Each structure stands twice: as C-alpha cells, then as structure tokens.
PDB file of C-alpha atoms in Angstrom:
ATOM      1  CA  MET C 711      52.587 101.470  13.364  1.00 41.00           C
ATOM      2  CA  GLU C 712      55.931 102.840  12.139  1.00 42.00           C
ATOM      3  CA  SER C 713      57.052  99.359  11.075  1.00 40.00           C
ATOM      4  CA  GLU C 714      53.831  98.986   9.064  1.00 41.00           C
ATOM      5  CA  ARG C 715      54.512 102.296   7.341  1.00 40.00           C
ATOM      6  CA  ARG C 716      58.054 101.221   6.468  1.00 39.00           C
ATOM      7  CA  ALA C 717      56.856  97.844   5.171  1.00 38.00           C
ATOM      8  CA  LEU C 718      54.223  99.531   3.029  1.00 38.00           C
ATOM      9  CA  ALA C 719      56.701 102.094   1.726  1.00 39.00           C
ATOM     10  CA  THR C 720      59.038  99.259   0.722  1.00 36.00           C
ATOM     11  CA  ALA C 721      56.222  97.265  -0.849  1.00 37.00           C
ATOM     12  CA  ARG C 722      54.841 100.183  -2.802  1.00 36.00           C
ATOM     13  CA  GLY C 723      57.962 100.210  -4.956  1.00 37.00           C
ATOM     14  CA  ARG C 724      56.862  96.779  -6.179  1.00 33.00           C
ATOM     15  CA  SER C 725      53.168  97.675  -6.256  1.00 36.00           C
ATOM     16  CA  LEU C 726      50.992  98.145  -9.263  1.00 38.00           C
ATOM     17  CA  SER C 727      50.466 101.548 -10.769  1.00 38.00           C
ATOM     18  CA  THR C 728      47.313 102.398 -12.678  1.00 38.00           C
ATOM     19  CA  ARG C 729      49.360 102.149 -15.869  1.00 37.00           C
ATOM     20  CA  ASN C 730      50.102  98.447 -15.495  1.00 35.00           C
ATOM     21  CA  LEU C 731      46.922  97.145 -13.915  1.00 38.00           C
ATOM     22  CA  PRO C 732      45.247  94.417 -15.954  1.00 36.00           C
ATOM     23  CA  ILE C 733      42.508  96.087 -17.953  1.00 37.00           C
ATOM     24  CA  GLU C 734      39.625  94.022 -19.268  1.00 40.00           C
ATOM     25  CA  ALA C 735      37.693  97.087 -20.406  1.00 42.00           C
ATOM     26  CA  PRO C 736      38.717 100.740 -20.266  1.00 48.00           C
ATOM     27  CA  MET C 737      37.270 102.725 -17.372  1.00 58.00           C
ATOM     28  CA  GLN C 738      34.659 104.976 -18.915  1.00 80.00           C
ATOM     29  CA  ASP C 739      33.670 107.104 -15.946  1.00 94.00           C
ATOM     30  CA  PRO C 740      36.040 110.060 -15.469  1.00 96.00           C
ATOM     31  CA  TYR C 741      34.972 110.515 -11.837  1.00 98.00           C
ATOM     32  CA  LEU C 742      35.659 106.895 -10.982  1.00 97.00           C
ATOM     33  CA  ARG C 743      39.027 107.341 -12.698  1.00 96.00           C
ATOM     34  CA  GLU C 744      39.731 110.253 -10.328  1.00 97.00           C
ATOM     35  CA  ALA C 745      38.731 108.127  -7.337  1.00 98.00           C
ATOM     36  CA  LEU C 746      41.173 105.468  -8.571  1.00 97.00           C
ATOM     37  CA  ARG C 747      43.903 108.120  -8.797  1.00 97.00           C
ATOM     38  CA  GLU C 748      43.198 108.971  -5.167  1.00 98.00           C
ATOM     39  CA  ALA C 749      43.469 105.273  -4.256  1.00 98.00           C
ATOM     40  CA  VAL C 750      46.862 105.036  -5.944  1.00 97.00           C
ATOM     41  CA  ARG C 751      47.946 108.234  -4.164  1.00 97.00           C
ATOM     42  CA  GLY C 752      47.027 106.637  -0.843  1.00 97.00           C
ATOM     43  CA  ARG C 753      48.939 103.485  -1.684  1.00 96.00           C
ATOM     44  CA  ASP C 754      51.958 105.505  -2.765  1.00 96.00           C
ATOM     45  CA  GLU C 755      51.889 107.333   0.591  1.00 96.00           C
ATOM     46  CA  GLY C 756      52.128 103.955   2.323  1.00 94.00           C
ATOM     47  CA  GLY C 757      48.420 103.653   3.067  1.00 95.00           C
ATOM     48  CA  ILE C 758      45.445 101.580   2.052  1.00 96.00           C
ATOM     49  CA  PRO C 759      44.534 102.057  -1.638  1.00 97.00           C
ATOM     50  CA  ILE C 760      40.946 103.284  -1.483  1.00 98.00           C
ATOM     51  CA  GLY C 761      39.938 106.575  -3.099  1.00 98.00           C
ATOM     52  CA  SER C 762      36.841 108.734  -3.294  1.00 98.00           C
ATOM     53  CA  VAL C 763      35.510 111.869  -4.965  1.00 98.00           C
ATOM     54  CA  LEU C 764      32.357 113.894  -4.383  1.00 98.00           C
ATOM     55  CA  VAL C 765      30.717 115.309  -7.507  1.00 98.00           C
ATOM     56  CA  ILE C 766      28.073 118.036  -7.568  1.00 98.00           C
ATOM     57  CA  ASP C 767      26.621 119.278 -10.847  1.00 97.00           C
ATOM     58  CA  GLY C 768      29.422 117.632 -12.839  1.00 97.00           C
ATOM     59  CA  GLU C 769      32.233 119.158 -10.765  1.00 98.00           C
ATOM     60  CA  ILE C 770      34.521 117.399  -8.314  1.00 98.00           C
ATOM     61  CA  VAL C 771      34.128 119.361  -5.089  1.00 98.00           C
ATOM     62  CA  GLY C 772      35.974 116.990  -2.789  1.00 98.00           C
ATOM     63  CA  ARG C 773      38.496 114.204  -3.082  1.00 98.00           C
ATOM     64  CA  GLY C 774      40.260 111.955  -0.646  1.00 98.00           C
ATOM     65  CA  HIS C 775      41.874 108.644   0.065  1.00 98.00           C
ATOM     66  CA  ASN C 776      42.180 106.309   3.006  1.00 97.00           C
ATOM     67  CA  ARG C 777      44.668 107.934   5.419  1.00 97.00           C
ATOM     68  CA  ARG C 778      44.264 105.696   8.445  1.00 95.00           C
ATOM     69  CA  VAL C 779      47.889 104.540   8.298  1.00 95.00           C
ATOM     70  CA  GLN C 780      49.403 107.867   7.317  1.00 96.00           C
ATOM     71  CA  ARG C 781      47.649 109.802  10.082  1.00 97.00           C
ATOM     72  CA  GLY C 782      47.213 107.050  12.660  1.00 95.00           C
ATOM     73  CA  SER C 783      43.462 107.639  12.406  1.00 95.00           C
ATOM     74  CA  VAL C 784      40.575 105.315  13.147  1.00 92.00           C
ATOM     75  CA  VAL C 785      38.095 107.208  10.943  1.00 95.00           C
ATOM     76  CA  LEU C 786      39.920 108.559   7.894  1.00 97.00           C
ATOM     77  CA  HIS C 787      38.497 106.202   5.320  1.00 97.00           C
ATOM     78  CA  ALA C 788      38.555 107.524   1.759  1.00 98.00           C
ATOM     79  CA  GLU C 789      34.946 108.691   1.816  1.00 98.00           C
ATOM     80  CA  MET C 790      35.387 110.466   5.150  1.00 98.00           C
ATOM     81  CA  ASP C 791      38.555 112.188   3.882  1.00 98.00           C
ATOM     82  CA  CYS C 792      36.708 113.191   0.714  1.00 98.00           C
ATOM     83  CA  LEU C 793      33.758 114.665   2.615  1.00 98.00           C
ATOM     84  CA  GLU C 794      36.123 116.491   4.982  1.00 97.00           C
ATOM     85  CA  ASN C 795      37.996 117.957   2.008  1.00 98.00           C
ATOM     86  CA  ALA C 796      34.728 119.065   0.378  1.00 98.00           C
ATOM     87  CA  GLY C 797      34.179 121.387   3.330  1.00 97.00           C
ATOM     88  CA  ARG C 798      30.917 122.571   4.822  1.00 96.00           C
ATOM     89  CA  ARG C 799      28.095 122.583   2.321  1.00 97.00           C
ATOM     90  CA  PRO C 800      24.379 123.241   2.456  1.00 97.00           C
ATOM     91  CA  ALA C 801      21.988 120.287   2.351  1.00 96.00           C
ATOM     92  CA  ALA C 802      20.879 121.339  -1.140  1.00 97.00           C
ATOM     93  CA  ASP C 803      24.404 120.627  -2.430  1.00 98.00           C
ATOM     94  CA  TYR C 804      24.451 117.118  -0.997  1.00 98.00           C
ATOM     95  CA  ALA C 805      20.996 116.462  -2.474  1.00 98.00           C
ATOM     96  CA  ARG C 806      22.575 116.876  -5.949  1.00 98.00           C
ATOM     97  CA  ALA C 807      25.762 114.976  -5.179  1.00 98.00           C
ATOM     98  CA  THR C 808      27.228 111.655  -6.220  1.00 98.00           C
ATOM     99  CA  LEU C 809      29.830 110.003  -4.015  1.00 98.00           C
ATOM    100  CA  TYR C 810      32.336 107.832  -5.883  1.00 98.00           C
ATOM    101  CA  SER C 811      34.429 105.250  -4.094  1.00 98.00           C
ATOM    102  CA  THR C 812      36.793 102.636  -5.454  1.00 98.00           C
ATOM    103  CA  LEU C 813      35.488 100.155  -2.854  1.00 98.00           C
ATOM    104  CA  SER C 814      32.038  99.494  -1.402  1.00 98.00           C
ATOM    105  CA  PRO C 815      31.626 101.920   1.525  1.00 98.00           C
ATOM    106  CA  CYS C 816      31.664 100.473   5.039  1.00 96.00           C
ATOM    107  CA  ASP C 817      28.982 101.103   7.675  1.00 97.00           C
ATOM    108  CA  MET C 818      30.617 104.360   8.805  1.00 97.00           C
ATOM    109  CA  CYS C 819      31.003 105.808   5.315  1.00 98.00           C
ATOM    110  CA  SER C 820      27.555 104.618   4.230  1.00 98.00           C
ATOM    111  CA  GLY C 821      26.179 106.306   7.343  1.00 98.00           C
ATOM    112  CA  ALA C 822      27.848 109.572   6.359  1.00 98.00           C
ATOM    113  CA  ALA C 823      26.258 109.360   2.895  1.00 98.00           C
ATOM    114  CA  LEU C 824      22.863 108.808   4.550  1.00 98.00           C
ATOM    115  CA  LEU C 825      23.424 111.564   7.118  1.00 97.00           C
ATOM    116  CA  TYR C 826      24.102 114.143   4.424  1.00 97.00           C
ATOM    117  CA  GLY C 827      21.398 112.891   2.066  1.00 98.00           C
ATOM    118  CA  ILE C 828      23.717 111.958  -0.800  1.00 98.00           C
ATOM    119  CA  PRO C 829      21.317 110.297  -3.246  1.00 98.00           C
ATOM    120  CA  ARG C 830      23.778 108.380  -5.434  1.00 98.00           C
ATOM    121  CA  VAL C 831      26.876 106.310  -4.686  1.00 98.00           C
ATOM    122  CA  VAL C 832      29.065 104.818  -7.407  1.00 98.00           C
ATOM    123  CA  VAL C 833      31.227 101.908  -6.264  1.00 98.00           C
ATOM    124  CA  GLY C 834      34.323 100.809  -8.183  1.00 98.00           C
ATOM    125  CA  GLU C 835      34.144  97.270  -6.814  1.00 97.00           C
ATOM    126  CA  ASN C 836      32.480  95.193  -4.127  1.00 97.00           C
ATOM    127  CA  ARG C 837      34.202  91.838  -4.590  1.00 96.00           C
ATOM    128  CA  THR C 838      36.986  92.506  -2.090  1.00 94.00           C
ATOM    129  CA  PHE C 839      34.648  94.016   0.491  1.00 95.00           C
ATOM    130  CA  GLN C 840      30.928  94.673   0.515  1.00 96.00           C
ATOM    131  CA  GLY C 841      29.483  97.283   2.829  1.00 96.00           C
ATOM    132  CA  PRO C 842      25.798  97.646   3.754  1.00 98.00           C
ATOM    133  CA  GLU C 843      24.658  98.091   0.170  1.00 98.00           C
ATOM    134  CA  GLU C 844      21.129  96.781   0.734  1.00 98.00           C
ATOM    135  CA  HIS C 845      20.696  99.214   3.626  1.00 98.00           C
ATOM    136  CA  LEU C 846      21.666 102.106   1.349  1.00 98.00           C
ATOM    137  CA  ARG C 847      19.216 100.929  -1.300  1.00 98.00           C
ATOM    138  CA  ALA C 848      16.470 100.474   1.307  1.00 98.00           C
ATOM    139  CA  ARG C 849      17.037 104.091   2.374  1.00 98.00           C
ATOM    140  CA  GLY C 850      16.579 105.320  -1.220  1.00 98.00           C
ATOM    141  CA  VAL C 851      20.197 105.706  -2.303  1.00 98.00           C
ATOM    142  CA  GLU C 852      20.872 104.812  -5.924  1.00 98.00           C
ATOM    143  CA  LEU C 853      23.833 102.446  -5.789  1.00 97.00           C
ATOM    144  CA  VAL C 854      25.820 101.801  -8.961  1.00 97.00           C
ATOM    145  CA  ILE C 855      28.358  98.966  -8.884  1.00 97.00           C
ATOM    146  CA  ALA C 856      30.925  99.480 -11.658  1.00 97.00           C
ATOM    147  CA  ASP C 857      32.757  96.192 -10.977  1.00 96.00           C
ATOM    148  CA  ASP C 858      35.836  97.849 -12.420  1.00 96.00           C
ATOM    149  CA  PRO C 859      38.763  95.456 -13.007  1.00 96.00           C
ATOM    150  CA  GLU C 860      41.360  98.098 -12.103  1.00 96.00           C
ATOM    151  CA  CYS C 861      39.725  98.722  -8.731  1.00 97.00           C
ATOM    152  CA  VAL C 862      39.467  94.964  -8.106  1.00 97.00           C
ATOM    153  CA  ALA C 863      43.119  94.367  -9.030  1.00 97.00           C
ATOM    154  CA  LEU C 864      44.388  97.207  -6.840  1.00 97.00           C
ATOM    155  CA  MET C 865      42.500  95.997  -3.752  1.00 95.00           C
ATOM    156  CA  ARG C 866      43.290  92.311  -4.253  1.00 95.00           C
ATOM    157  CA  GLU C 867      46.993  93.039  -4.647  1.00 96.00           C
ATOM    158  CA  PHE C 868      46.984  95.097  -1.460  1.00 96.00           C
ATOM    159  CA  ALA C 869      44.931  92.602   0.588  1.00 94.00           C
ATOM    160  CA  THR C 870      47.257  89.788  -0.465  1.00 95.00           C
ATOM    161  CA  ALA C 871      50.421  91.752   0.293  1.00 95.00           C
ATOM    162  CA  HIS C 872      49.189  93.227   3.616  1.00 94.00           C
ATOM    163  CA  PRO C 873      46.475  90.974   5.088  1.00 93.00           C
ATOM    164  CA  GLU C 874      46.956  92.198   8.660  1.00 89.00           C
ATOM    165  CA  LEU C 875      46.509  95.855   7.692  1.00 90.00           C
ATOM    166  CA  TRP C 876      43.624  95.034   5.369  1.00 87.00           C
ATOM    167  CA  ASN C 877      41.830  93.069   8.093  1.00 84.00           C
ATOM    168  CA  GLU C 878      42.344  95.944  10.525  1.00 84.00           C
ATOM    169  CA  ASP C 879      40.846  98.383   8.034  1.00 81.00           C
ATOM    170  CA  ILE C 880      37.700  96.318   7.516  1.00 79.00           C
ATOM    171  CA  GLY C 881      37.337  95.562  11.217  1.00 77.00           C
ATOM    172  CA  GLU C 882      38.277  91.883  11.262  1.00 79.00           C
TER     173      GLU C 882
END
C-alpha cells in the first residue's frame, strides 16, 4: 500500500491538471466542475481521481473524492465521501438533492443514492466505467450523462498509468 502511494505521488507530478486537459467543449455545469476539482484533489493526494458533490436547492452541501488509497479504505469512493461530508440530513433534503459524480457510480454508491432517495444523479462520464445505470433508471432516478471530455481524459490517463490500482477500485 505504501509503495502504491509513493508511486502515485511520483506520477502525479507528471499527471494532468484541469488546466491542461484536452477540452472539446467547455464544461457548462458549475457543480460538475466542482466534482472535477474534487477528482483532481484526490489525484493530487495520491489517490484515484474521482470526485463528487451533493447539491440541494442550488447549494453544495457535501463534497468528496475517492480516498480509498489515502485512508486504506474499502468503501471511501467519492460519492460515499461526499455523502459522509454532507452530514446527517432529513429525508426531505435528499428528496431535493442531485448527486454529481465525475464517473458513473458503482453498485455501492448507486445503492447509497437509492437508500437516501436522491432523485437525480449527474455523471461526468461512463466510458471508462459504467455502474448499474439501468437499475437506477428503473428505480426512478433521473440519470444525466454529461460525457464530459475532461472527466474522460482524467480517468483514462489514470487507468493507463495505474491499471492495477484502477482494477482494484472497480473490483476486477
């Protein structure tokens, strides 16, 4: 684990920043932009570059990034970190919420969105990994796929540079 952290810390010096990612079209959604900032923060900490924010009534109430490597955790995906950082909230809050993630949420994170009744999930990209999107839709969640080129580039660069860590994160 420590050797992985050192390798990632070394690699991050050569990694992309959001300023030099290839941009086909400017990211229009300010909340997805914040999720991308969280992803870059995670990468810069030596972790997996996935970020998330929770928005209620136009306000970011929680933010997080994948911290599995940094904390040696099996569950701290970006969405889980974001929900944890949002703190305890009444069900009525979640019923008005939108969860943003730079990558399609996995089974665990999708389950958390369902558990708390979050009605809308905005996904930065689902080319690198696709979670149970049809299950979310079947359960009434509005799923918006942004197919953002910055999110795609960040994940592809990481998966190429660190395939063993990426495969661990997605359970392969």
